[in-house]
Amino acid sequence: MTAQAAAAMDDYNFAYLDEQTKRMIRRAILKGLAVPGYQVPFASREMPMPYGWGTGGVQVSAAVMTPDDTIKVIDQGADDTTNAVSIRKFFERTADIDVTERTSEATIIQTRHRIPEELLNEDQILVYQVPIPEPMRFIEPRETETRKMHALEEYGLMHVRLYENIAKHGAITTAYAYPVKVEDRYVMDPSPIPKFDNPKLESEAIQIFGAGREQRIYAVPPYTKVVSLDFDDYPFDPSKANHPCALCGSVTSYLDEVIVDDKGGRMFVCSDTDYCASRIRRQEQAA
Amino acid sequence: MIKVENLAKSFTLHNQGATVIPVLEDGAFEVQPSECVALTGESGAGKSTVMRILYGNYLAQNGKVEIDGLDITRAEPREILALRRETLGYVSQFLRVVPRVPTLDVVSEPLLSVGKSEEEARERACDLLSRLRIPERLWELSPTTFSGGEQQRVNIARGFAHTYPALLLDEPTASLDAQNRETVLTLIEEAKASGAAIVGIFHDLAARERIADREINVTAFTPKAAA
Amino acid sequence: MSVTPLLDVQHLTKRYGTRIGCSDVSFKLYPGEVMGVVGESGSGKSTLLNCLAGHLPPDEGRILFDTRTEGPRDTLTMSEPERRMLGRTDWAFVHQNPRDGLRMRVSAGGNVGERLMAVGARHYGNIRNAAEDWLERVEIDTDRMDDRPAQFSGGMQQRLQIARNLVSGPRLVFMDEPTGGLDVSVQARLLDLLRGLVRKMGLSAIIVTHDLAVVRLLADRLMVMKSGDVVETGLTDQVLDDPQHAYTQLLVSSVLQV
């Protein structure tokens, strides 16, 4: 970052948002943590980036951030895509905090559509970018009705969605944004993470979900029970592509399919770039 | 079994200048079990009206109509329906056709609704349909498409399926051939023998003389003012 | 008779501002009874039905429903979760327009299964078997089980709505013009089906309609409404064959004889 650019950012409050806005967002976060899985409405601000780029996540990150924090931003597991790089730079410039690509070094990890492979700990906060927070939105379009259904725990519809899946395809084919029930109470959309990541929703870290366009914040506190919905005779299966990673050889991590030429050539590699790179580093050191 | 006191009936035609047409006044009679009473009187004297009041189909303006102890002029709809199900049968010439239901089911329904077994109900229905000469190949069909005579006989079979303690007969033998007429009269005699109190309208004089124990001329109930 | 009424409605009144929706309606509905509510558009019959089913809050009155576990309770003072629970277990509501009562983007089987899943059914195979059974009962080819209702004819949609409603074994069914908007031939089939189901399951039902032929076939008793008031009640055939009130006489005489 140039000195000029850093100086320009001095005109802004720490982490871009003014303190009143942060207070408002923190109150929503606290309420979200107190009522796990419940969608708390908040007055989402206009951010200097388009909706769909993580405006919800950015506001949550800005509100929980302290000058001592170290942030990592991933987009589908990768630290080096446009979205991740832009948001990382944004906080570098507006908050002047440390950034990292290492999962273990980060205190705040903002993520789009993945949970890092490496297990998180109590000192970390995972911030999700959420496009559509309402898990029942596509079956029940009325917000008035879905709010009532949450309030009264009327969740039959969620199973209708899974039923339709099995009826049509012979199996539950929902592969991402797989609905979960939090602490036996609220049904929650875990954002479009692959269902492979669902078991990791039960974590030591604080998990906060921010939907900027939809103006909702919700959260899963550490050590909270998170159960993926299923049927007795069609149990939840957090499967993934049945290959080892072509780069690091991992057989347990979530894989991206990469097309390598225009002749149908393809390879499977870890979606979590930090996980993959650190495995390769260790393999090289060992060699 | 059937006890009528002080019965009065008039029709008020609200949409024709609220004209009040008195039809019956001071109607009173009783029918004992195993007794058959024939209503007589010329056409328009009110025979059918009396029958309909007895069945709860018309509302009496005044008086009391007790059937098996229930005053149907004051009873709740569900009480009347229970009475019709268990106690009070009605056989008219016309079948109110329930679409798509097979003849056999039409006839056995009254028995099923008083809790008889499927088997018993079917057996009785088959027996009645044979006696009334409904060809067996028609039993599984809905009577909707039957001839008028066949429909009438299906209706009679239905009316006699359950042994009602009180029975209303509205020209049961009208337009039947000699054989079927004989069957129906036998059915009526059987009902009477088993203790039914019967009120009937018979234009068939021979039938009336054979079945009825006494006659009541409803002209006696014609309102004096109108007469 | 000392039977507890399933539904005991007392002095129910609903106003829309100064306009009267329905006024001082009282009646008792006993188990297994089918009551028809007739009257022209604007007579208050739909308002009454919606108040009874908990869709509209009435201004005055009580609605006592004989619950399975706690006996008669006023549905107007019970909590909303309790009322909604009744709405998907003991009560059923058949809308005039099947689109209002079905999920058009969910398959026929899913539509029927929803109520089961809503009360906790979590075995796909069992849910599917129950849905199949109900589609058969309402005469929908089970081959169509995975099709969406949008691909069904109006009559089929209506039969699907009925299956969806009855699968949870309700005790009280509210029907709002169940045969409205259907061809006459389709109506007859639907009525016959309803009649059979009501009798077989011993359902109590309240049917709102302006079609007197419908109530003649389905209803044990009638309630005639005009301008929000109940003007006449009684046994169905008695009300239709010997109407007492001027309005009922007009209603009955206005029906074309076929």
PDB file of N, CA and C in Angstrom, chain C residues 33-70:
ATOM      1  N   GLU C  33     -71.387 -34.257  11.932  1.00  0.00           N
ATOM      2  CA  GLU C  33     -72.390 -33.437  11.263  1.00  0.00           C
ATOM      3  C   GLU C  33     -71.772 -32.609  10.144  1.00  0.00           C
ATOM      4  N   VAL C  34     -72.522 -32.467   9.062  1.00  0.00           N
ATOM      5  CA  VAL C  34     -72.086 -31.607   7.968  1.00  0.00           C
ATOM      6  C   VAL C  34     -73.088 -30.459   7.846  1.00  0.00           C
ATOM      7  N   MET C  35     -72.591 -29.249   8.014  1.00  0.00           N
ATOM      8  CA  MET C  35     -73.483 -28.091   7.932  1.00  0.00           C
ATOM      9  C   MET C  35     -73.145 -27.272   6.698  1.00  0.00           C
ATOM     10  N   GLY C  36     -74.172 -26.937   5.940  1.00  0.00           N
ATOM     11  CA  GLY C  36     -73.981 -26.061   4.791  1.00  0.00           C
ATOM     12  C   GLY C  36     -74.327 -24.635   5.183  1.00  0.00           C
ATOM     13  N   VAL C  37     -73.550 -23.683   4.690  1.00  0.00           N
ATOM     14  CA  VAL C  37     -73.871 -22.276   4.892  1.00  0.00           C
ATOM     15  C   VAL C  37     -74.119 -21.690   3.513  1.00  0.00           C
ATOM     16  N   VAL C  38     -75.365 -21.252   3.267  1.00  0.00           N
ATOM     17  CA  VAL C  38     -75.686 -20.727   1.945  1.00  0.00           C
ATOM     18  C   VAL C  38     -76.099 -19.271   2.026  1.00  0.00           C
ATOM     19  N   GLY C  39     -76.016 -18.608   0.911  1.00  0.00           N
ATOM     20  CA  GLY C  39     -76.343 -17.197   0.822  1.00  0.00           C
ATOM     21  C   GLY C  39     -75.604 -16.640  -0.372  1.00  0.00           C
ATOM     22  N   GLU C  40     -76.029 -15.458  -0.815  1.00  0.00           N
ATOM     23  CA  GLU C  40     -75.380 -14.914  -2.006  1.00  0.00           C
ATOM     24  C   GLU C  40     -74.045 -14.272  -1.628  1.00  0.00           C
ATOM     25  N   SER C  41     -73.304 -13.806  -2.633  1.00  0.00           N
ATOM     26  CA  SER C  41     -72.030 -13.147  -2.366  1.00  0.00           C
ATOM     27  C   SER C  41     -72.284 -11.952  -1.461  1.00  0.00           C
ATOM     28  N   GLY C  42     -71.434 -11.761  -0.471  1.00  0.00           N
ATOM     29  CA  GLY C  42     -71.592 -10.627   0.428  1.00  0.00           C
ATOM     30  C   GLY C  42     -72.527 -10.907   1.583  1.00  0.00           C
ATOM     31  N   SER C  43     -73.020 -12.146   1.680  1.00  0.00           N
ATOM     32  CA  SER C  43     -73.961 -12.438   2.764  1.00  0.00           C
ATOM     33  C   SER C  43     -73.222 -12.673   4.076  1.00  0.00           C
ATOM     34  N   GLY C  44     -71.899 -12.787   4.010  1.00  0.00           N
ATOM     35  CA  GLY C  44     -71.136 -12.975   5.240  1.00  0.00           C
ATOM     36  C   GLY C  44     -70.726 -14.403   5.473  1.00  0.00           C
ATOM     37  N   LYS C  45     -71.062 -15.304   4.532  1.00  0.00           N
ATOM     38  CA  LYS C  45     -70.765 -16.713   4.771  1.00  0.00           C
ATOM     39  C   LYS C  45     -69.262 -16.996   4.744  1.00  0.00           C
ATOM     40  N   SER C  46     -68.548 -16.331   3.826  1.00  0.00           N
ATOM     41  CA  SER C  46     -67.097 -16.549   3.783  1.00  0.00           C
ATOM     42  C   SER C  46     -66.405 -15.907   4.976  1.00  0.00           C
ATOM     43  N   THR C  47     -66.910 -14.731   5.391  1.00  0.00           N
ATOM     44  CA  THR C  47     -66.378 -14.081   6.591  1.00  0.00           C
ATOM     45  C   THR C  47     -66.519 -15.014   7.782  1.00  0.00           C
ATOM     46  N   LEU C  48     -67.697 -15.599   7.908  1.00  0.00           N
ATOM     47  CA  LEU C  48     -67.947 -16.522   9.016  1.00  0.00           C
ATOM     48  C   LEU C  48     -66.951 -17.684   8.979  1.00  0.00           C
ATOM     49  N   LEU C  49     -66.796 -18.276   7.797  1.00  0.00           N
ATOM     50  CA  LEU C  49     -65.899 -19.427   7.665  1.00  0.00           C
ATOM     51  C   LEU C  49     -64.468 -19.049   8.051  1.00  0.00           C
ATOM     52  N   ASN C  50     -64.035 -17.881   7.579  1.00  0.00           N
ATOM     53  CA  ASN C  50     -62.667 -17.460   7.870  1.00  0.00           C
ATOM     54  C   ASN C  50     -62.466 -17.146   9.355  1.00  0.00           C
ATOM     55  N   CYS C  51     -63.499 -16.641   9.993  1.00  0.00           N
ATOM     56  CA  CYS C  51     -63.414 -16.424  11.443  1.00  0.00           C
ATOM     57  C   CYS C  51     -63.313 -17.767  12.164  1.00  0.00           C
ATOM     58  N   LEU C  52     -64.135 -18.715  11.742  1.00  0.00           N
ATOM     59  CA  LEU C  52     -64.147 -20.015  12.406  1.00  0.00           C
ATOM     60  C   LEU C  52     -62.802 -20.714  12.260  1.00  0.00           C
ATOM     61  N   ALA C  53     -62.204 -20.582  11.068  1.00  0.00           N
ATOM     62  CA  ALA C  53     -60.956 -21.300  10.790  1.00  0.00           C
ATOM     63  C   ALA C  53     -59.738 -20.556  11.319  1.00  0.00           C
ATOM     64  N   GLY C  54     -59.972 -19.414  11.967  1.00  0.00           N
ATOM     65  CA  GLY C  54     -58.843 -18.695  12.543  1.00  0.00           C
ATOM     66  C   GLY C  54     -58.095 -17.821  11.553  1.00  0.00           C
ATOM     67  N   HIS C  55     -58.678 -17.606  10.380  1.00  0.00           N
ATOM     68  CA  HIS C  55     -58.006 -16.755   9.388  1.00  0.00           C
ATOM     69  C   HIS C  55     -58.310 -15.281   9.601  1.00  0.00           C
ATOM     70  N   LEU C  56     -59.438 -15.016  10.267  1.00  0.00           N
ATOM     71  CA  LEU C  56     -59.841 -13.636  10.540  1.00  0.00           C
ATOM     72  C   LEU C  56     -60.186 -13.534  12.020  1.00  0.00           C
ATOM     73  N   PRO C  57     -59.757 -12.459  12.671  1.00  0.00           N
ATOM     74  CA  PRO C  57     -60.149 -12.304  14.075  1.00  0.00           C
ATOM     75  C   PRO C  57     -61.540 -11.666  14.180  1.00  0.00           C
ATOM     76  N   PRO C  58     -62.497 -12.352  14.791  1.00  0.00           N
ATOM     77  CA  PRO C  58     -63.824 -11.744  14.953  1.00  0.00           C
ATOM     78  C   PRO C  58     -63.774 -10.653  16.034  1.00  0.00           C
ATOM     79  N   ASP C  59     -64.771  -9.772  16.041  1.00  0.00           N
ATOM     80  CA  ASP C  59     -64.800  -8.699  17.031  1.00  0.00           C
ATOM     81  C   ASP C  59     -65.415  -9.158  18.342  1.00  0.00           C
ATOM     82  N   GLU C  60     -66.398 -10.039  18.227  1.00  0.00           N
ATOM     83  CA  GLU C  60     -67.055 -10.515  19.442  1.00  0.00           C
ATOM     84  C   GLU C  60     -67.359 -11.991  19.288  1.00  0.00           C
ATOM     85  N   GLY C  61     -67.580 -12.648  20.419  1.00  0.00           N
ATOM     86  CA  GLY C  61     -68.054 -14.017  20.384  1.00  0.00           C
ATOM     87  C   GLY C  61     -67.024 -15.015  20.865  1.00  0.00           C
ATOM     88  N   ARG C  62     -67.456 -16.254  20.907  1.00  0.00           N
ATOM     89  CA  ARG C  62     -66.581 -17.339  21.332  1.00  0.00           C
ATOM     90  C   ARG C  62     -66.706 -18.492  20.343  1.00  0.00           C
ATOM     91  N   ILE C  63     -65.610 -19.202  20.159  1.00  0.00           N
ATOM     92  CA  ILE C  63     -65.619 -20.390  19.317  1.00  0.00           C
ATOM     93  C   ILE C  63     -65.010 -21.513  20.135  1.00  0.00           C
ATOM     94  N   LEU C  64     -65.862 -22.361  20.690  1.00  0.00           N
ATOM     95  CA  LEU C  64     -65.363 -23.457  21.519  1.00  0.00           C
ATOM     96  C   LEU C  64     -65.177 -24.696  20.662  1.00  0.00           C
ATOM     97  N   PHE C  65     -63.949 -25.188  20.629  1.00  0.00           N
ATOM     98  CA  PHE C  65     -63.654 -26.408  19.881  1.00  0.00           C
ATOM     99  C   PHE C  65     -63.298 -27.507  20.872  1.00  0.00           C
ATOM    100  N   ASP C  66     -63.879 -28.677  20.662  1.00  0.00           N
ATOM    101  CA  ASP C  66     -63.639 -29.792  21.577  1.00  0.00           C
ATOM    102  C   ASP C  66     -62.302 -30.441  21.241  1.00  0.00           C
ATOM    103  N   THR C  67     -61.238 -29.983  21.907  1.00  0.00           N
ATOM    104  CA  THR C  67     -59.906 -30.502  21.598  1.00  0.00           C
ATOM    105  C   THR C  67     -59.755 -31.928  22.102  1.00  0.00           C
ATOM    106  N   ARG C  68     -58.808 -32.651  21.506  1.00  0.00           N
ATOM    107  CA  ARG C  68     -58.634 -34.068  21.843  1.00  0.00           C
ATOM    108  C   ARG C  68     -58.195 -34.267  23.281  1.00  0.00           C
ATOM    109  N   THR C  69     -57.320 -33.375  23.739  1.00  0.00           N
ATOM    110  CA  THR C  69     -56.733 -33.629  25.047  1.00  0.00           C
ATOM    111  C   THR C  69     -57.370 -32.822  26.174  1.00  0.00           C
ATOM    112  N   GLU C  70     -57.827 -31.597  25.862  1.00  0.00           N
ATOM    113  CA  GLU C  70     -58.285 -30.749  26.958  1.00  0.00           C
ATOM    114  C   GLU C  70     -59.768 -30.397  26.908  1.00  0.00           C
TER     115      GLU C  70
END
